């Protein structure tokens, strides 16, 4: 059989001189086109079990969490990364000078924002809320970024924190760039809080965290 291929997608088709074997011709065409369609799977595990040798440019719909993914040549990543936003309207406080993911007298902590790292491996993390101090000492709100294994990728820092050092209630926020994430992996960002000194009560209310993937 003399196989010819279409110029753009390299799909096979028979020649007039080939023996008539319609099932074989259709099978060859279907197999060639199979990996060029939008594949559909229940989840990433089902996709990886079926597509054991993906090639760059493949597209797959993942039923859970409901996302279109494409293969870059090294990882499956979202076709159109979308922001992840978490908010907690419940207020709380802390006297801890070490970073903490939970506040006293608050519910809903820790506030974990899970996201899929984009092809660039970069995201912008924003945190903020209404913050005030019981005295003229710092009340800090930052975030810790973790990999899919739970390992800390980027620790919280005063340099990446929303800060208030007055008893006057203020709406403040900060944002920072995170780089070096493994594309296609599910990571997380979690707000953390601390007080400059143990005698200061740092209070936080209407808190939020947002993760913006950079394509």
PDB file of C-alpha atoms in Angstrom:
ATOM      1  CA  UNK A   1       0.000   0.000   0.000  1.00  0.00           C
ATOM      2  CA  UNK A   2       1.334   3.440  -0.948  1.00  0.00           C
ATOM      3  CA  UNK A   3       0.421   5.852   1.854  1.00  0.00           C
ATOM      4  CA  UNK A   4       0.092   9.562   1.149  1.00  0.00           C
ATOM      5  CA  UNK A   5      -0.365  12.232   3.827  1.00  0.00           C
ATOM      6  CA  UNK A   6      -2.208  15.516   3.986  1.00  0.00           C
ATOM      7  CA  UNK A   7       0.168  18.528   3.977  1.00  0.00           C
ATOM      8  CA  UNK A   8      -0.921  20.147   7.250  1.00  0.00           C
ATOM      9  CA  UNK A   9      -1.916  17.430   9.710  1.00  0.00           C
ATOM     10  CA  UNK A  10      -0.166  14.478   8.040  1.00  0.00           C
ATOM     11  CA  UNK A  11      -3.346  12.400   7.950  1.00  0.00           C
ATOM     12  CA  UNK A  12      -2.978   9.246   5.803  1.00  0.00           C
ATOM     13  CA  UNK A  13      -5.095   8.480   2.777  1.00  0.00           C
ATOM     14  CA  UNK A  14      -4.937   5.681   0.177  1.00  0.00           C
ATOM     15  CA  UNK A  15      -4.079   5.965  -3.494  1.00  0.00           C
ATOM     16  CA  UNK A  16      -6.305   4.844  -6.403  1.00  0.00           C
ATOM     17  CA  UNK A  17      -3.872   2.020  -7.125  1.00  0.00           C
ATOM     18  CA  UNK A  18      -4.087   0.595  -3.570  1.00  0.00           C
ATOM     19  CA  UNK A  19      -6.071  -2.599  -2.957  1.00  0.00           C
ATOM     20  CA  UNK A  20      -9.613  -1.873  -1.847  1.00  0.00           C
ATOM     21  CA  UNK A  21      -9.626  -2.331   1.963  1.00  0.00           C
ATOM     22  CA  UNK A  22     -12.025   0.203   3.397  1.00  0.00           C
ATOM     23  CA  UNK A  23     -11.768  -0.973   7.059  1.00  0.00           C
ATOM     24  CA  UNK A  24      -7.968  -0.719   7.002  1.00  0.00           C
ATOM     25  CA  UNK A  25      -8.060   2.710   5.343  1.00  0.00           C
ATOM     26  CA  UNK A  26     -10.595   4.036   7.861  1.00  0.00           C
ATOM     27  CA  UNK A  27      -8.654   2.546  10.780  1.00  0.00           C
ATOM     28  CA  UNK A  28      -5.459   4.279   9.685  1.00  0.00           C
ATOM     29  CA  UNK A  29      -7.231   7.614   9.295  1.00  0.00           C
ATOM     30  CA  UNK A  30      -9.072   7.298  12.632  1.00  0.00           C
ATOM     31  CA  UNK A  31      -5.886   6.427  14.524  1.00  0.00           C
ATOM     32  CA  UNK A  32      -4.035   9.352  12.956  1.00  0.00           C
ATOM     33  CA  UNK A  33      -6.846  11.784  13.804  1.00  0.00           C
ATOM     34  CA  UNK A  34      -7.456  10.432  17.318  1.00  0.00           C
ATOM     35  CA  UNK A  35      -4.677  12.382  19.002  1.00  0.00           C
ATOM     36  CA  UNK A  36      -5.585  15.586  17.167  1.00  0.00           C
ATOM     37  CA  UNK A  37      -9.108  15.861  18.543  1.00  0.00           C
ATOM     38  CA  UNK A  38     -10.107  17.289  21.934  1.00  0.00           C
ATOM     39  CA  UNK A  39      -9.657  14.283  24.217  1.00  0.00           C
ATOM     40  CA  UNK A  40     -12.067  13.794  27.126  1.00  0.00           C
ATOM     41  CA  UNK A  41     -11.275  12.217  30.492  1.00  0.00           C
ATOM     42  CA  UNK A  42     -12.842  12.050  33.936  1.00  0.00           C
ATOM     43  CA  UNK A  43      -9.702  13.380  35.621  1.00  0.00           C
ATOM     44  CA  UNK A  44      -5.953  13.799  35.187  1.00  0.00           C
ATOM     45  CA  UNK A  45      -5.243  10.258  36.381  1.00  0.00           C
ATOM     46  CA  UNK A  46      -7.507   8.794  33.690  1.00  0.00           C
ATOM     47  CA  UNK A  47      -5.821  10.989  31.081  1.00  0.00           C
ATOM     48  CA  UNK A  48      -2.315   9.949  32.113  1.00  0.00           C
ATOM     49  CA  UNK A  49      -3.284   6.274  32.176  1.00  0.00           C
ATOM     50  CA  UNK A  50      -4.630   6.485  28.623  1.00  0.00           C
ATOM     51  CA  UNK A  51      -2.208   8.971  27.051  1.00  0.00           C
ATOM     52  CA  UNK A  52       1.120   7.459  28.018  1.00  0.00           C
ATOM     53  CA  UNK A  53       3.146   9.245  25.340  1.00  0.00           C
ATOM     54  CA  UNK A  54       1.638  12.724  24.834  1.00  0.00           C
ATOM     55  CA  UNK A  55       3.032  15.036  22.195  1.00  0.00           C
ATOM     56  CA  UNK A  56       3.212  18.815  22.183  1.00  0.00           C
ATOM     57  CA  UNK A  57      -0.061  20.432  21.161  1.00  0.00           C
ATOM     58  CA  UNK A  58      -2.419  17.715  22.411  1.00  0.00           C
ATOM     59  CA  UNK A  59      -5.610  19.081  24.020  1.00  0.00           C
ATOM     60  CA  UNK A  60      -7.668  17.293  26.674  1.00  0.00           C
ATOM     61  CA  UNK A  61     -10.777  18.137  28.662  1.00  0.00           C
ATOM     62  CA  UNK A  62     -10.541  17.062  32.321  1.00  0.00           C
ATOM     63  CA  UNK A  63     -13.944  16.515  33.915  1.00  0.00           C
ATOM     64  CA  UNK A  64     -12.594  17.113  37.419  1.00  0.00           C
ATOM     65  CA  UNK A  65     -12.010  19.988  38.047  1.00  0.00           C
ATOM     66  CA  UNK A  66     -13.576  20.918  34.679  1.00  0.00           C
ATOM     67  CA  UNK A  67     -10.659  22.345  32.721  1.00  0.00           C
ATOM     68  CA  UNK A  68      -9.198  22.321  29.219  1.00  0.00           C
ATOM     69  CA  UNK A  69      -5.521  21.342  29.248  1.00  0.00           C
ATOM     70  CA  UNK A  70      -2.817  21.236  26.590  1.00  0.00           C
ATOM     71  CA  UNK A  71       0.536  19.492  26.493  1.00  0.00           C
ATOM     72  CA  UNK A  72       3.539  21.799  26.169  1.00  0.00           C
ATOM     73  CA  UNK A  73       5.968  19.006  25.320  1.00  0.00           C
ATOM     74  CA  UNK A  74       6.902  18.509  28.948  1.00  0.00           C
ATOM     75  CA  UNK A  75       3.730  19.085  31.034  1.00  0.00           C
ATOM     76  CA  UNK A  76      -0.065  19.355  30.884  1.00  0.00           C
ATOM     77  CA  UNK A  77      -1.128  22.931  31.686  1.00  0.00           C
ATOM     78  CA  UNK A  78      -4.409  24.895  31.503  1.00  0.00           C
ATOM     79  CA  UNK A  79      -5.271  26.262  28.057  1.00  0.00           C
ATOM     80  CA  UNK A  80      -6.540  29.477  29.670  1.00  0.00           C
ATOM     81  CA  UNK A  81      -5.291  29.922  33.248  1.00  0.00           C
ATOM     82  CA  UNK A  82      -7.835  31.659  35.464  1.00  0.00           C
ATOM     83  CA  UNK A  83      -7.409  33.496  38.773  1.00  0.00           C
ATOM     84  CA  UNK A  84      -8.202  31.754  42.052  1.00  0.00           C
ATOM     85  CA  UNK A  85      -9.871  33.901  44.719  1.00  0.00           C
ATOM     86  CA  UNK A  86     -10.622  33.052  48.355  1.00  0.00           C
ATOM     87  CA  UNK A  87     -12.208  35.361  50.924  1.00  0.00           C
ATOM     88  CA  UNK A  88     -12.994  35.007  54.620  1.00  0.00           C
ATOM     89  CA  UNK A  89     -15.347  37.618  56.065  1.00  0.00           C
ATOM     90  CA  UNK A  90     -14.769  36.361  59.605  1.00  0.00           C
ATOM     91  CA  UNK A  91     -12.299  38.399  61.654  1.00  0.00           C
ATOM     92  CA  UNK A  92      -9.718  37.164  64.137  1.00  0.00           C
ATOM     93  CA  UNK A  93      -6.539  38.141  65.894  1.00  0.00           C
ATOM     94  CA  UNK A  94      -3.118  36.894  66.917  1.00  0.00           C
ATOM     95  CA  UNK A  95      -0.342  37.796  69.350  1.00  0.00           C
ATOM     96  CA  UNK A  96       2.081  35.350  67.776  1.00  0.00           C
ATOM     97  CA  UNK A  97       5.341  36.748  66.472  1.00  0.00           C
ATOM     98  CA  UNK A  98       5.738  33.661  64.256  1.00  0.00           C
ATOM     99  CA  UNK A  99       3.719  33.282  61.078  1.00  0.00           C
ATOM    100  CA  UNK A 100       0.435  31.448  61.631  1.00  0.00           C
ATOM    101  CA  UNK A 101      -2.184  30.212  59.144  1.00  0.00           C
ATOM    102  CA  UNK A 102      -4.993  30.505  61.702  1.00  0.00           C
ATOM    103  CA  UNK A 103      -6.358  33.343  63.796  1.00  0.00           C
ATOM    104  CA  UNK A 104      -7.891  33.236  67.256  1.00  0.00           C
ATOM    105  CA  UNK A 105     -11.712  33.609  67.357  1.00  0.00           C
ATOM    106  CA  UNK A 106     -11.985  33.047  63.594  1.00  0.00           C
ATOM    107  CA  UNK A 107     -13.501  30.250  61.536  1.00  0.00           C
ATOM    108  CA  UNK A 108     -12.569  29.048  58.069  1.00  0.00           C
ATOM    109  CA  UNK A 109      -8.801  29.013  58.529  1.00  0.00           C
ATOM    110  CA  UNK A 110      -6.489  28.042  56.979  1.00  0.00           C
ATOM    111  CA  UNK A 111      -7.690  29.670  53.766  1.00  0.00           C
ATOM    112  CA  UNK A 112      -5.972  27.567  51.095  1.00  0.00           C
ATOM    113  CA  UNK A 113      -6.055  28.736  47.466  1.00  0.00           C
ATOM    114  CA  UNK A 114      -5.192  25.781  45.214  1.00  0.00           C
ATOM    115  CA  UNK A 115      -4.119  26.468  41.634  1.00  0.00           C
ATOM    116  CA  UNK A 116      -2.494  24.763  38.662  1.00  0.00           C
ATOM    117  CA  UNK A 117       0.882  26.233  37.774  1.00  0.00           C
ATOM    118  CA  UNK A 118       0.809  27.642  34.203  1.00  0.00           C
ATOM    119  CA  UNK A 119       3.343  26.953  31.457  1.00  0.00           C
ATOM    120  CA  UNK A 120       5.435  29.935  32.589  1.00  0.00           C
ATOM    121  CA  UNK A 121       5.735  28.572  36.136  1.00  0.00           C
ATOM    122  CA  UNK A 122       4.859  32.050  37.412  1.00  0.00           C
ATOM    123  CA  UNK A 123       1.915  33.483  39.336  1.00  0.00           C
ATOM    124  CA  UNK A 124       1.100  36.721  41.136  1.00  0.00           C
ATOM    125  CA  UNK A 125      -0.174  36.295  44.691  1.00  0.00           C
ATOM    126  CA  UNK A 126      -2.223  39.069  46.318  1.00  0.00           C
ATOM    127  CA  UNK A 127      -3.339  39.217  49.963  1.00  0.00           C
ATOM    128  CA  UNK A 128      -5.185  41.870  51.953  1.00  0.00           C
ATOM    129  CA  UNK A 129      -7.954  42.798  54.319  1.00  0.00           C
ATOM    130  CA  UNK A 130      -8.964  45.178  57.097  1.00  0.00           C
ATOM    131  CA  UNK A 131      -6.094  45.233  59.593  1.00  0.00           C
ATOM    132  CA  UNK A 132      -5.295  47.104  62.794  1.00  0.00           C
ATOM    133  CA  UNK A 133      -3.013  46.825  65.826  1.00  0.00           C
ATOM    134  CA  UNK A 134      -3.777  47.247  69.515  1.00  0.00           C
ATOM    135  CA  UNK A 135      -0.675  49.469  69.789  1.00  0.00           C
ATOM    136  CA  UNK A 136       1.785  51.139  67.455  1.00  0.00           C
ATOM    137  CA  UNK A 137       3.436  47.887  66.390  1.00  0.00           C
ATOM    138  CA  UNK A 138       3.236  45.968  63.159  1.00  0.00           C
ATOM    139  CA  UNK A 139       0.444  43.611  62.166  1.00  0.00           C
ATOM    140  CA  UNK A 140       1.576  41.596  59.137  1.00  0.00           C
ATOM    141  CA  UNK A 141      -0.326  39.532  56.566  1.00  0.00           C
ATOM    142  CA  UNK A 142       1.629  37.554  53.965  1.00  0.00           C
ATOM    143  CA  UNK A 143       1.317  34.150  52.254  1.00  0.00           C
ATOM    144  CA  UNK A 144       3.202  30.871  51.978  1.00  0.00           C
ATOM    145  CA  UNK A 145       3.310  29.060  48.634  1.00  0.00           C
ATOM    146  CA  UNK A 146       3.583  25.263  48.554  1.00  0.00           C
ATOM    147  CA  UNK A 147       4.206  22.696  45.835  1.00  0.00           C
ATOM    148  CA  UNK A 148       2.011  19.692  45.090  1.00  0.00           C
ATOM    149  CA  UNK A 149       3.903  17.665  47.714  1.00  0.00           C
ATOM    150  CA  UNK A 150       3.238  20.253  50.413  1.00  0.00           C
ATOM    151  CA  UNK A 151       6.837  21.467  50.450  1.00  0.00           C
ATOM    152  CA  UNK A 152       7.306  25.203  50.954  1.00  0.00           C
ATOM    153  CA  UNK A 153       8.211  26.813  47.627  1.00  0.00           C
ATOM    154  CA  UNK A 154       8.169  30.391  48.924  1.00  0.00           C
ATOM    155  CA  UNK A 155       7.967  31.224  52.609  1.00  0.00           C
ATOM    156  CA  UNK A 156       6.143  34.187  54.095  1.00  0.00           C
ATOM    157  CA  UNK A 157       8.173  37.350  54.562  1.00  0.00           C
ATOM    158  CA  UNK A 158       7.766  40.827  56.040  1.00  0.00           C
ATOM    159  CA  UNK A 159       8.985  42.077  52.650  1.00  0.00           C
ATOM    160  CA  UNK A 160       5.941  40.449  51.038  1.00  0.00           C
ATOM    161  CA  UNK A 161       3.347  41.473  53.606  1.00  0.00           C
ATOM    162  CA  UNK A 162       0.458  43.880  53.999  1.00  0.00           C
ATOM    163  CA  UNK A 163       1.311  45.941  57.089  1.00  0.00           C
ATOM    164  CA  UNK A 164      -0.514  48.148  59.588  1.00  0.00           C
ATOM    165  CA  UNK A 165       1.183  49.560  62.706  1.00  0.00           C
ATOM    166  CA  UNK A 166      -1.578  51.694  64.143  1.00  0.00           C
ATOM    167  CA  UNK A 167      -4.826  51.125  66.086  1.00  0.00           C
ATOM    168  CA  UNK A 168      -6.643  52.819  63.208  1.00  0.00           C
ATOM    169  CA  UNK A 169      -8.395  50.196  61.069  1.00  0.00           C
ATOM    170  CA  UNK A 170      -7.114  50.265  57.486  1.00  0.00           C
ATOM    171  CA  UNK A 171      -7.775  48.375  54.281  1.00  0.00           C
ATOM    172  CA  UNK A 172      -4.384  47.258  52.973  1.00  0.00           C
ATOM    173  CA  UNK A 173      -3.029  44.733  50.489  1.00  0.00           C
ATOM    174  CA  UNK A 174       0.146  43.560  48.824  1.00  0.00           C
ATOM    175  CA  UNK A 175       1.090  41.408  45.865  1.00  0.00           C
ATOM    176  CA  UNK A 176       4.229  39.610  44.802  1.00  0.00           C
ATOM    177  CA  UNK A 177       5.578  37.452  41.982  1.00  0.00           C
ATOM    178  CA  UNK A 178       6.221  33.736  42.457  1.00  0.00           C
ATOM    179  CA  UNK A 179       8.510  32.009  39.941  1.00  0.00           C
ATOM    180  CA  UNK A 180       9.969  28.554  39.413  1.00  0.00           C
ATOM    181  CA  UNK A 181       6.776  26.518  39.874  1.00  0.00           C
ATOM    182  CA  UNK A 182       6.614  23.207  38.009  1.00  0.00           C
ATOM    183  CA  UNK A 183       4.152  23.726  35.107  1.00  0.00           C
ATOM    184  CA  UNK A 184       0.997  21.629  35.334  1.00  0.00           C
ATOM    185  CA  UNK A 185       1.361  20.807  39.035  1.00  0.00           C
ATOM    186  CA  UNK A 186      -1.306  21.686  41.583  1.00  0.00           C
ATOM    187  CA  UNK A 187       0.187  24.150  44.073  1.00  0.00           C
ATOM    188  CA  UNK A 188      -1.326  26.251  46.850  1.00  0.00           C
ATOM    189  CA  UNK A 189      -1.037  29.655  48.478  1.00  0.00           C
ATOM    190  CA  UNK A 190      -2.205  30.237  52.053  1.00  0.00           C
ATOM    191  CA  UNK A 191      -2.463  33.540  53.962  1.00  0.00           C
ATOM    192  CA  UNK A 192      -0.421  33.799  57.150  1.00  0.00           C
ATOM    193  CA  UNK A 193      -0.414  36.376  59.952  1.00  0.00           C
ATOM    194  CA  UNK A 194       1.833  37.629  62.706  1.00  0.00           C
ATOM    195  CA  UNK A 195       2.367  40.430  65.205  1.00  0.00           C
ATOM    196  CA  UNK A 196       5.593  42.397  65.583  1.00  0.00           C
ATOM    197  CA  UNK A 197       5.639  41.781  69.358  1.00  0.00           C
ATOM    198  CA  UNK A 198       3.728  39.456  71.663  1.00  0.00           C
ATOM    199  CA  UNK A 199       2.110  42.322  73.601  1.00  0.00           C
ATOM    200  CA  UNK A 200       0.451  43.643  70.452  1.00  0.00           C
ATOM    201  CA  UNK A 201      -2.837  42.159  69.291  1.00  0.00           C
ATOM    202  CA  UNK A 202      -2.891  42.042  65.503  1.00  0.00           C
ATOM    203  CA  UNK A 203      -6.463  41.972  64.178  1.00  0.00           C
ATOM    204  CA  UNK A 204      -7.509  40.963  60.660  1.00  0.00           C
ATOM    205  CA  UNK A 205     -10.960  41.061  59.072  1.00  0.00           C
ATOM    206  CA  UNK A 206     -12.501  40.513  55.603  1.00  0.00           C
ATOM    207  CA  UNK A 207      -9.350  38.746  54.472  1.00  0.00           C
ATOM    208  CA  UNK A 208      -8.662  37.568  50.940  1.00  0.00           C
ATOM    209  CA  UNK A 209      -6.072  35.864  48.799  1.00  0.00           C
ATOM    210  CA  UNK A 210      -5.922  35.843  45.007  1.00  0.00           C
ATOM    211  CA  UNK A 211      -3.628  33.917  42.669  1.00  0.00           C
ATOM    212  CA  UNK A 212      -3.233  35.169  39.086  1.00  0.00           C
ATOM    213  CA  UNK A 213      -1.390  32.732  36.765  1.00  0.00           C
ATOM    214  CA  UNK A 214       0.924  34.305  34.193  1.00  0.00           C
ATOM    215  CA  UNK A 215       0.478  32.389  30.888  1.00  0.00           C
TER     216      UNK A 215
END
